[in-house]
GROMACS .gro file of C-alpha atoms in nm:
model
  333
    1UNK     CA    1  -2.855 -14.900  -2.143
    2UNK     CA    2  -2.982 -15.136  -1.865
    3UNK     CA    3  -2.891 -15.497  -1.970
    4UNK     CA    4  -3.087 -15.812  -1.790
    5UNK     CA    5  -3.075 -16.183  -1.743
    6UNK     CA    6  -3.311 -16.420  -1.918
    7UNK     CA    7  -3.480 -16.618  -1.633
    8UNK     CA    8  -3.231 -16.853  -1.463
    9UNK     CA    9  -2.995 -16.863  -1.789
   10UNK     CA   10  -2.664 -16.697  -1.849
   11UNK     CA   11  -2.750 -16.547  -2.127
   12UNK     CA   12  -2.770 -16.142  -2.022
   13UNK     CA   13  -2.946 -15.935  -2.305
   14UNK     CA   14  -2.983 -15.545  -2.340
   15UNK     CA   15  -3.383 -15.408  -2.197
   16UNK     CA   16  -3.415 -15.227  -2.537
   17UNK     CA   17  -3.358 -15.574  -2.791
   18UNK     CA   18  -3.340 -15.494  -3.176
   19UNK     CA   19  -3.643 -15.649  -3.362
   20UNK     CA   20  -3.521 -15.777  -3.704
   21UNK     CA   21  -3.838 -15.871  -3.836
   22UNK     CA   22  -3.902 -15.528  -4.046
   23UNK     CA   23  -3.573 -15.548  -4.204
   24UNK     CA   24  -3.652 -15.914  -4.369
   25UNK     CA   25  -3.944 -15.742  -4.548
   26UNK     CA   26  -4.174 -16.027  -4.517
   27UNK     CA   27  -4.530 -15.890  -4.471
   28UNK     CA   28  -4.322 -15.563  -4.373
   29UNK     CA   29  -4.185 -15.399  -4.660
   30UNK     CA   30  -3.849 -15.451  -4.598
   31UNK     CA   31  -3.559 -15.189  -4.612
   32UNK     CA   32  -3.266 -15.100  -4.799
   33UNK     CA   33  -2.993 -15.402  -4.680
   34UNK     CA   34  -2.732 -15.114  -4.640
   35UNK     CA   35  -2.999 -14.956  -4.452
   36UNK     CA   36  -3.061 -15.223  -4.211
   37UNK     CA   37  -2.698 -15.298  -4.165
   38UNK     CA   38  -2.631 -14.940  -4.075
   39UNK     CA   39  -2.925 -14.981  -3.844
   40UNK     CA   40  -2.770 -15.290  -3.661
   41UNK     CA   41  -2.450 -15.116  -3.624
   42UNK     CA   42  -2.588 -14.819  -3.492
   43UNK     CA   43  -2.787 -15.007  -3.222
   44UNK     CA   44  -2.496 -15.135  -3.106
   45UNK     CA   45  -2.320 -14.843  -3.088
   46UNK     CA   46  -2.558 -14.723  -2.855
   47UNK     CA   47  -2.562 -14.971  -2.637
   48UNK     CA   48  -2.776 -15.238  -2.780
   49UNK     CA   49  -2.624 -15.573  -2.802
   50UNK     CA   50  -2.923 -15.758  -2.871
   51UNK     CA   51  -3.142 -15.851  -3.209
   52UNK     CA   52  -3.408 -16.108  -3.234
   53UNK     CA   53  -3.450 -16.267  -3.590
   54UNK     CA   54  -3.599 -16.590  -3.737
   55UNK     CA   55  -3.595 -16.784  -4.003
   56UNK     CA   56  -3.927 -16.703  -4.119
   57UNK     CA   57  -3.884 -16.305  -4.131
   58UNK     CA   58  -3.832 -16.256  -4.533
   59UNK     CA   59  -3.788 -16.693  -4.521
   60UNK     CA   60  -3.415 -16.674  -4.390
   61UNK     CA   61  -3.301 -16.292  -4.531
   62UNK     CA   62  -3.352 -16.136  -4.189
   63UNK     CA   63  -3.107 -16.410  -4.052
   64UNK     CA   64  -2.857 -16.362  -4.330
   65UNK     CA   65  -2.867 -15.951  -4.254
   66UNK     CA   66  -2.797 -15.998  -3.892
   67UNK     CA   67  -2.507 -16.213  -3.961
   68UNK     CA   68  -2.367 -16.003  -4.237
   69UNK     CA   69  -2.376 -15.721  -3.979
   70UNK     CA   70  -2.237 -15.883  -3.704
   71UNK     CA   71  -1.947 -15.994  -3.874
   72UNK     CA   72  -1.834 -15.635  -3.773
   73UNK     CA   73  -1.840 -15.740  -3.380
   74UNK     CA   74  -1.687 -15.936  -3.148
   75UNK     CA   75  -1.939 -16.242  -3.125
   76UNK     CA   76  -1.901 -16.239  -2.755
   77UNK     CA   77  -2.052 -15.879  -2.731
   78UNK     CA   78  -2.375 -15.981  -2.859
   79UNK     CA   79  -2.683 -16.199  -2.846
   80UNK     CA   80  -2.803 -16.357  -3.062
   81UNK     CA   81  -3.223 -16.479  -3.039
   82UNK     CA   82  -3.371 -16.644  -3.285
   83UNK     CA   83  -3.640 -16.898  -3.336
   84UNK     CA   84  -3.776 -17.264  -3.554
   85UNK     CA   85  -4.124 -17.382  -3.536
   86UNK     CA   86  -4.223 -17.156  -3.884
   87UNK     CA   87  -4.186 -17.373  -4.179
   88UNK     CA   88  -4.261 -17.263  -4.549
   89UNK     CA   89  -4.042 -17.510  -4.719
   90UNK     CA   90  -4.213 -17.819  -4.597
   91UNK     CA   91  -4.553 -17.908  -4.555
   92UNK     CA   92  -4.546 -18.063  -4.212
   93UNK     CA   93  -4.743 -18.017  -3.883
   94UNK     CA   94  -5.015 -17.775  -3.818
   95UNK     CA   95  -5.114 -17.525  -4.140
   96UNK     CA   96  -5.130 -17.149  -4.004
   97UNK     CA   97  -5.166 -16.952  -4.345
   98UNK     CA   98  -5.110 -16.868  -4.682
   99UNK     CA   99  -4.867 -16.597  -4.741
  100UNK     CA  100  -4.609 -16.466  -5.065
  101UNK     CA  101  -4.271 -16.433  -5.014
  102UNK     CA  102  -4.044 -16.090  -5.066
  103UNK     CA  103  -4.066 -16.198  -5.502
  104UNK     CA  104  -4.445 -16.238  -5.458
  105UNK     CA  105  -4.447 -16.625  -5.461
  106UNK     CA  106  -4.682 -16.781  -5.306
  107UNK     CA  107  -4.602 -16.980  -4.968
  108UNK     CA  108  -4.753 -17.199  -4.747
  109UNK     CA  109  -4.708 -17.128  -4.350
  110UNK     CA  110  -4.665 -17.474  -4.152
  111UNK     CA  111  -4.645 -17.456  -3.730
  112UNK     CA  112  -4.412 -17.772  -3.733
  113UNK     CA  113  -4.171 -17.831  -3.422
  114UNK     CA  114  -4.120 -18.206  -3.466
  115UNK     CA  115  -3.797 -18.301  -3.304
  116UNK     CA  116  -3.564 -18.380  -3.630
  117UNK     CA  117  -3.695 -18.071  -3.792
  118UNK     CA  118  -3.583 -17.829  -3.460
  119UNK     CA  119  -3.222 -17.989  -3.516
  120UNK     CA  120  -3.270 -17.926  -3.921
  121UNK     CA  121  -3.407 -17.571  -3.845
  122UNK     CA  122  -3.055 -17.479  -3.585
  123UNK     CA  123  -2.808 -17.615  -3.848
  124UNK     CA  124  -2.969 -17.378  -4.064
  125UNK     CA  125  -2.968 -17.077  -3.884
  126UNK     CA  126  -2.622 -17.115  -3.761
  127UNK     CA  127  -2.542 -17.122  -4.116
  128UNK     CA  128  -2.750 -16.787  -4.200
  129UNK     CA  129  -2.605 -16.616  -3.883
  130UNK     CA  130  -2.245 -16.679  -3.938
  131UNK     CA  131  -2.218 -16.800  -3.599
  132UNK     CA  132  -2.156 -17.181  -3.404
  133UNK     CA  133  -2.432 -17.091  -3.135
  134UNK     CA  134  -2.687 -16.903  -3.051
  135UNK     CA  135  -2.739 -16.728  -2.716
  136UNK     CA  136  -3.178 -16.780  -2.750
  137UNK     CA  137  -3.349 -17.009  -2.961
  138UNK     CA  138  -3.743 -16.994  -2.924
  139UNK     CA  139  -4.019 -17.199  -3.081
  140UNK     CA  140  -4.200 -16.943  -3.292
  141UNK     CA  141  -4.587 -17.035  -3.208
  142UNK     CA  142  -4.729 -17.360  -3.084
  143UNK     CA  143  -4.768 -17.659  -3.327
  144UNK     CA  144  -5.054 -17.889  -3.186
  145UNK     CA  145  -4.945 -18.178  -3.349
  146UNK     CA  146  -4.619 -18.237  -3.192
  147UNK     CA  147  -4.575 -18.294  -2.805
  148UNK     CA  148  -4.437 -18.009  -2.632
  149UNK     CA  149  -4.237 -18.244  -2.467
  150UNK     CA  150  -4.111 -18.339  -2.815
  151UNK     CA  151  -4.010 -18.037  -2.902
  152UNK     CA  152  -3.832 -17.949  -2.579
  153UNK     CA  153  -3.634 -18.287  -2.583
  154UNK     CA  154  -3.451 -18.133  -2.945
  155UNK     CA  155  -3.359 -17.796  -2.733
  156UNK     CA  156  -3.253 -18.016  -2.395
  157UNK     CA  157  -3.012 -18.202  -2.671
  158UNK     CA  158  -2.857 -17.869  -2.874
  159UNK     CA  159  -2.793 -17.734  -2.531
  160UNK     CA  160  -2.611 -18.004  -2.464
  161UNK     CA  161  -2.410 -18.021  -2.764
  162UNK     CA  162  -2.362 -17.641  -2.735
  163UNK     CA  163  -2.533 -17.482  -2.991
  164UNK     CA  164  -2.747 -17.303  -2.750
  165UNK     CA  165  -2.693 -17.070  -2.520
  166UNK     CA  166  -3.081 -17.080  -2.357
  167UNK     CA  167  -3.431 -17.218  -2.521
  168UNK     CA  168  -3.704 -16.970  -2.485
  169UNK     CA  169  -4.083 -16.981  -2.630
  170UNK     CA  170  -4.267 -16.735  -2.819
  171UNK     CA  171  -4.668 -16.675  -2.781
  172UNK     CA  172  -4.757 -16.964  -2.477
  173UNK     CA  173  -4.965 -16.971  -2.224
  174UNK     CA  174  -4.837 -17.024  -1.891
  175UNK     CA  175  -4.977 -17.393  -1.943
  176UNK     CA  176  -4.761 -17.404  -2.222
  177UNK     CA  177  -4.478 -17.308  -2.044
  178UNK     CA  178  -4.552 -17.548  -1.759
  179UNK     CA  179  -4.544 -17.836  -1.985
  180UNK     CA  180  -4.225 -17.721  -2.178
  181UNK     CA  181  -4.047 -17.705  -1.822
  182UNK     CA  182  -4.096 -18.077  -1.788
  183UNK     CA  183  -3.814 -18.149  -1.990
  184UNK     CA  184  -3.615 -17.792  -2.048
  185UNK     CA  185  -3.561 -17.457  -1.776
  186UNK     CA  186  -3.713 -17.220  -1.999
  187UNK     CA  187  -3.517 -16.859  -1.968
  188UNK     CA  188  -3.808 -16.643  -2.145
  189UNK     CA  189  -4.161 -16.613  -2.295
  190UNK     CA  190  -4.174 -16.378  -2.589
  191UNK     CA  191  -4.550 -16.209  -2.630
  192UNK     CA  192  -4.698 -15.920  -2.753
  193UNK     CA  193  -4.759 -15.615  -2.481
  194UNK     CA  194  -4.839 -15.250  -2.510
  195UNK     CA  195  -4.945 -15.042  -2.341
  196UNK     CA  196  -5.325 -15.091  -2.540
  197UNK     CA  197  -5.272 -15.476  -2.524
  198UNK     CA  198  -5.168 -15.577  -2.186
  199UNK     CA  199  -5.367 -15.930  -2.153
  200UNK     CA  200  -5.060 -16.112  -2.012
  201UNK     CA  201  -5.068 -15.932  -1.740
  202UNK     CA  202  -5.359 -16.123  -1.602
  203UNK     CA  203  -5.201 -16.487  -1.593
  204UNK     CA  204  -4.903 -16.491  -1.745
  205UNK     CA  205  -4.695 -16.262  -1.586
  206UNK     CA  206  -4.827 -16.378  -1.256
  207UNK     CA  207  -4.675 -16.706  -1.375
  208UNK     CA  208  -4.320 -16.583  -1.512
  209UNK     CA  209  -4.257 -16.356  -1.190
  210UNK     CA  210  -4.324 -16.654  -0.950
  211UNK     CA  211  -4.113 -16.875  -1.160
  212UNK     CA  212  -3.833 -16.625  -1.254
  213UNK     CA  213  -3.893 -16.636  -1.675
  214UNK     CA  214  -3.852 -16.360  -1.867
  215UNK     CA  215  -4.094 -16.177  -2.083
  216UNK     CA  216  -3.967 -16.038  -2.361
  217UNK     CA  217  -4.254 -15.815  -2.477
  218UNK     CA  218  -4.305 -15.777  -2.860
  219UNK     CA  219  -4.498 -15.476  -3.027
  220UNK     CA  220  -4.440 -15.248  -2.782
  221UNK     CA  221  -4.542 -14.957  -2.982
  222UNK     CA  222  -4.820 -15.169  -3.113
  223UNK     CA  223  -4.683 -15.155  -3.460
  224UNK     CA  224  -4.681 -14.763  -3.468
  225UNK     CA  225  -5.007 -14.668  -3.331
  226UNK     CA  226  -4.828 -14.565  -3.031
  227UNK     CA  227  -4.612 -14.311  -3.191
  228UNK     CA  228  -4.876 -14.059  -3.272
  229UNK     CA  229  -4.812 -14.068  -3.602
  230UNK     CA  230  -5.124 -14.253  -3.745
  231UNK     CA  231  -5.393 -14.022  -3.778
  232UNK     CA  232  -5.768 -14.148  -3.866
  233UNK     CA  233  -5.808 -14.222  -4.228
  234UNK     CA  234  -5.488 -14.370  -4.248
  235UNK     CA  235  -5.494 -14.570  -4.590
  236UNK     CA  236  -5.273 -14.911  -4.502
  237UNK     CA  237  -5.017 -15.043  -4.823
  238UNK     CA  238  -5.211 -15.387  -4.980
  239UNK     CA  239  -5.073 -15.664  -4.777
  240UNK     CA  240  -5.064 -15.451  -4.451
  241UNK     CA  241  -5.191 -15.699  -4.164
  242UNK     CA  242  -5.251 -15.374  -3.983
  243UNK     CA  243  -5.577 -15.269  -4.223
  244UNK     CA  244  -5.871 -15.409  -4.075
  245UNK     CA  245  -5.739 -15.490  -3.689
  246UNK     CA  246  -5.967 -15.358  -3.422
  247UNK     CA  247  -5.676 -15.139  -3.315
  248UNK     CA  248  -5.675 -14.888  -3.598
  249UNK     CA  249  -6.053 -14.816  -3.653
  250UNK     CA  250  -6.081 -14.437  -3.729
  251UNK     CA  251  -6.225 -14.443  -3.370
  252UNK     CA  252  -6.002 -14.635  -3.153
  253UNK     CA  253  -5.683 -14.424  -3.364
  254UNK     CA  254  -5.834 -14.094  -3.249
  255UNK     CA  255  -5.912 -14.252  -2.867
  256UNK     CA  256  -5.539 -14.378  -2.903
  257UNK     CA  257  -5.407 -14.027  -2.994
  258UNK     CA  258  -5.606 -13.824  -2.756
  259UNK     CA  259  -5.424 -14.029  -2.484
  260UNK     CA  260  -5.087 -13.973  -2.612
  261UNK     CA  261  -5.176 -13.570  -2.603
  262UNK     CA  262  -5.218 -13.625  -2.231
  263UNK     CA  263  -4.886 -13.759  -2.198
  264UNK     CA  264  -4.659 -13.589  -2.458
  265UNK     CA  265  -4.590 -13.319  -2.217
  266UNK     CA  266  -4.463 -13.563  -1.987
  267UNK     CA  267  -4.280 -13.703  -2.295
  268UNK     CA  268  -4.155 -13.350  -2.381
  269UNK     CA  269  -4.014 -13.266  -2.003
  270UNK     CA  270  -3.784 -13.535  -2.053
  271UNK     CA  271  -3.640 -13.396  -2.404
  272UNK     CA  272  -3.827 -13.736  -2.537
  273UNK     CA  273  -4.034 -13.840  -2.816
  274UNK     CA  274  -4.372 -14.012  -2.736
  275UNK     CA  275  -4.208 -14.340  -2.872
  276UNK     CA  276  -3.913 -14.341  -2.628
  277UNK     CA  277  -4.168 -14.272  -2.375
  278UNK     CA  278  -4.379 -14.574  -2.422
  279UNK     CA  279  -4.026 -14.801  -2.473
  280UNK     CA  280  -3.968 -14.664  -2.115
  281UNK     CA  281  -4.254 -14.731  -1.965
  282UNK     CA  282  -4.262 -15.038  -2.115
  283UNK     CA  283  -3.937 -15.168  -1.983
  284UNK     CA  284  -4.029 -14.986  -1.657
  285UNK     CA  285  -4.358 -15.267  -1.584
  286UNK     CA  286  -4.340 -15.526  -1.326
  287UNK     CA  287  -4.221 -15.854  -1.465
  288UNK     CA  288  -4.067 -15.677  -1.810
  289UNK     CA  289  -3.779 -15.827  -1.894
  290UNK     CA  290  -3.714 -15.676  -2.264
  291UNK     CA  291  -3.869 -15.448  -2.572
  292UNK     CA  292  -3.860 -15.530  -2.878
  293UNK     CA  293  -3.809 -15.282  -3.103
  294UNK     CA  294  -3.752 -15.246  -3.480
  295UNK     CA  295  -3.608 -15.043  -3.675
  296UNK     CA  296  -3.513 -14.971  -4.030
  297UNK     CA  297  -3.206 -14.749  -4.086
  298UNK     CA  298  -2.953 -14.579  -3.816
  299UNK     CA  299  -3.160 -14.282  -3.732
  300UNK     CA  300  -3.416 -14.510  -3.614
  301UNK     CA  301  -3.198 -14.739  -3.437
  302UNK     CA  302  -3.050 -14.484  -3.274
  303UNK     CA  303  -3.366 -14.330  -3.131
  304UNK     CA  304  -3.492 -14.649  -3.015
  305UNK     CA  305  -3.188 -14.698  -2.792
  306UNK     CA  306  -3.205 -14.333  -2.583
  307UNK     CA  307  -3.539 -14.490  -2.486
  308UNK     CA  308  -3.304 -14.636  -2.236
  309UNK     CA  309  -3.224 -14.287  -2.068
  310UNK     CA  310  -3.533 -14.196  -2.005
  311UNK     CA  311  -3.603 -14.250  -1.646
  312UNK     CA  312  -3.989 -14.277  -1.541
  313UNK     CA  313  -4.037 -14.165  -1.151
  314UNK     CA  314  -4.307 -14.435  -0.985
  315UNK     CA  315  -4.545 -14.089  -0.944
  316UNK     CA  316  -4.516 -14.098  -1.332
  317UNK     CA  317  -4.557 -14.397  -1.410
  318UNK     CA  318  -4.885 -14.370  -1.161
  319UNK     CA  319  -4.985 -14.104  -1.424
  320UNK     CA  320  -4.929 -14.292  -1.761
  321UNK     CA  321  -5.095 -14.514  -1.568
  322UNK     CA  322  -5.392 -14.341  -1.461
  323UNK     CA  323  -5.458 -14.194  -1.784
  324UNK     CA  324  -5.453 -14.555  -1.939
  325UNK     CA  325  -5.737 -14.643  -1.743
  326UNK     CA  326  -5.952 -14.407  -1.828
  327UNK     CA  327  -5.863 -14.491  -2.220
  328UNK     CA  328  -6.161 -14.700  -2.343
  329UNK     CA  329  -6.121 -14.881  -2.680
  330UNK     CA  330  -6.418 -14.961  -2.914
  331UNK     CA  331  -6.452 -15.375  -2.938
  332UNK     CA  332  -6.549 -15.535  -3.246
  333UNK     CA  333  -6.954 -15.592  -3.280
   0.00000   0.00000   0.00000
């Protein structure tokens, strides 16, 4: 396992990162809790000593998991990311949408980053983790109604008080991120990025390079399409935000999967799966800093971290490459 610094922070986090939002079920399905624990252990095991929660993934149970599980470890062996900005218990700042928790009850989804409630939000999830600080704490998306500057001022003052290690953002624009570093030295920007979705690399990256901020890239597999393992036709569980998304048309699947035929033998020289291929590569991309990947029991967990061994040669990298630009996606008419 490769392990990297956030930005200009101390904290130092593991290239493959264990995403904990599956495991808190919330618009994911969720997975046996001795499952997930097992999972969690497993990761670190094999060399990954990083998981990225929040609060909002199953509304404070994918928190509560991570802690449980990290009981196990020495807290100094880990990191710990996690975010505020989501609320569902108060009706405050910017409405994003409506949405049931794990029991089926309705919620409400508020962007809300107001100054008191980033303070309320870190009491809370040092609570749910088990732990007196946390090595990342990132604003989950934008709220519009609070000054950025705002916002930033609550994460200049738990830093100083020590119950942050770093403050990071999730889902801004470099504009964003400009504003943000008026008041705060951001350590990392966490956005989505596959190898089918690679929009940041156009201004944002640019950005985070120059400055020396992290990316840490989320959907890396874009949510399984990228494994090979969705075939056209592919009937999507009620609820599943995948169902619908320009990415898994029937036509754009069977574009998707006649690219990763080109590359599986690639895959296959290396004794690798297709995923742990596209982890690589991933992790392998100029400006980079971290995957995100999830995972649901130990098996899983485990195959997501010997993405780390796989070592990609610049020739082929040039040929993943190459063969992604001749991939053309259909666009919504």
């Amino acid at each position: 396992m490769e392990y990297r610094i956030l930005g200009t922070s101390d904290v130092k986090v593991s290239a493959i990162t264990f995403g904990a939002w599956a495991i808190g079920g919330w618009m994911w399905g969720g997975a046996e809790r001795k499952d997930a624990l097992e999972a969690i252990l497993a990761s670190y095991d094999n060399g990954v000593t990083s998981f990225d929660t929040a609060p909002a993934y199953g509304q404070g149970l994918s928190e509560e998991i991570i802690g449980e599980a990290l009981q196990q470890i020495p807290r100094d062996k880990v990191q710990i990311l996690t975010k505020y900005g989501l609320r569902w218990d108060v009706k405050k700042g910017e409405f994003f949408f409506n949405s049931t928790d794990n029991a089926g009850n309705p919620i409400d989804m508020y962007r809300y980053a107001g100054k008191e409630s980033v303070i309320e939000e870190c009491e809370n999830c040092l609570r749910r983790l088990g732990t007196d600080y946390i090595d990342l704490f990132q604003i989950h998306w934008s709220d519009k109604t609070t000054p950025i500057e705002e916002t930033m001022e609550a994460i200049a003052l738990l830093q100083q008080q020590g119950k942050i290690k770093a403050g990071g953002v999730c889902n801004y624009t470099a504009d964003e991120m400009k504003a943000a570093e008026k008041v705060v030295s951001l350590a990392a920007n966490q956005v989505p990025y596959s190898m089918v979705l690679r929009d940041i690399e156009k201004e944002l990256v640019p950005y985070t390079r120059q400055h020396n901020k992290a990316i840490i890239a989320y959907s890396p597999l874009q949510r399984g399409l990228l494994t090979g393992k969705i075939k056209p036709g592919h009937v999507f569980n009620d609820g599943d935000t995948r169902a619908g998304n320009r990415f898994y048309t029937d036509e754009n699947i069977s574009r998707i999967n006649a690219f990763l035929s080109g590359i599986k033998p690639l895959a296959e020289s290396k004794g690798a799966t297709l995923a742990q291929l596209v982890i690589a590569w991933t992790i392998q991309q100029p400006g980079i800093t971290v995957a995100l990947v999830g995972a649901r029991n130990a098996e899983q967990a485990i195959q997501n971290a010997k993405a780390a061994e796989v070592v990609l040669k610049p020739e082929e990298i040039m040929f993943i490459n190459d063969r992604l630009a001749q991939l053309e996606l259909v666009k919504p008419s």
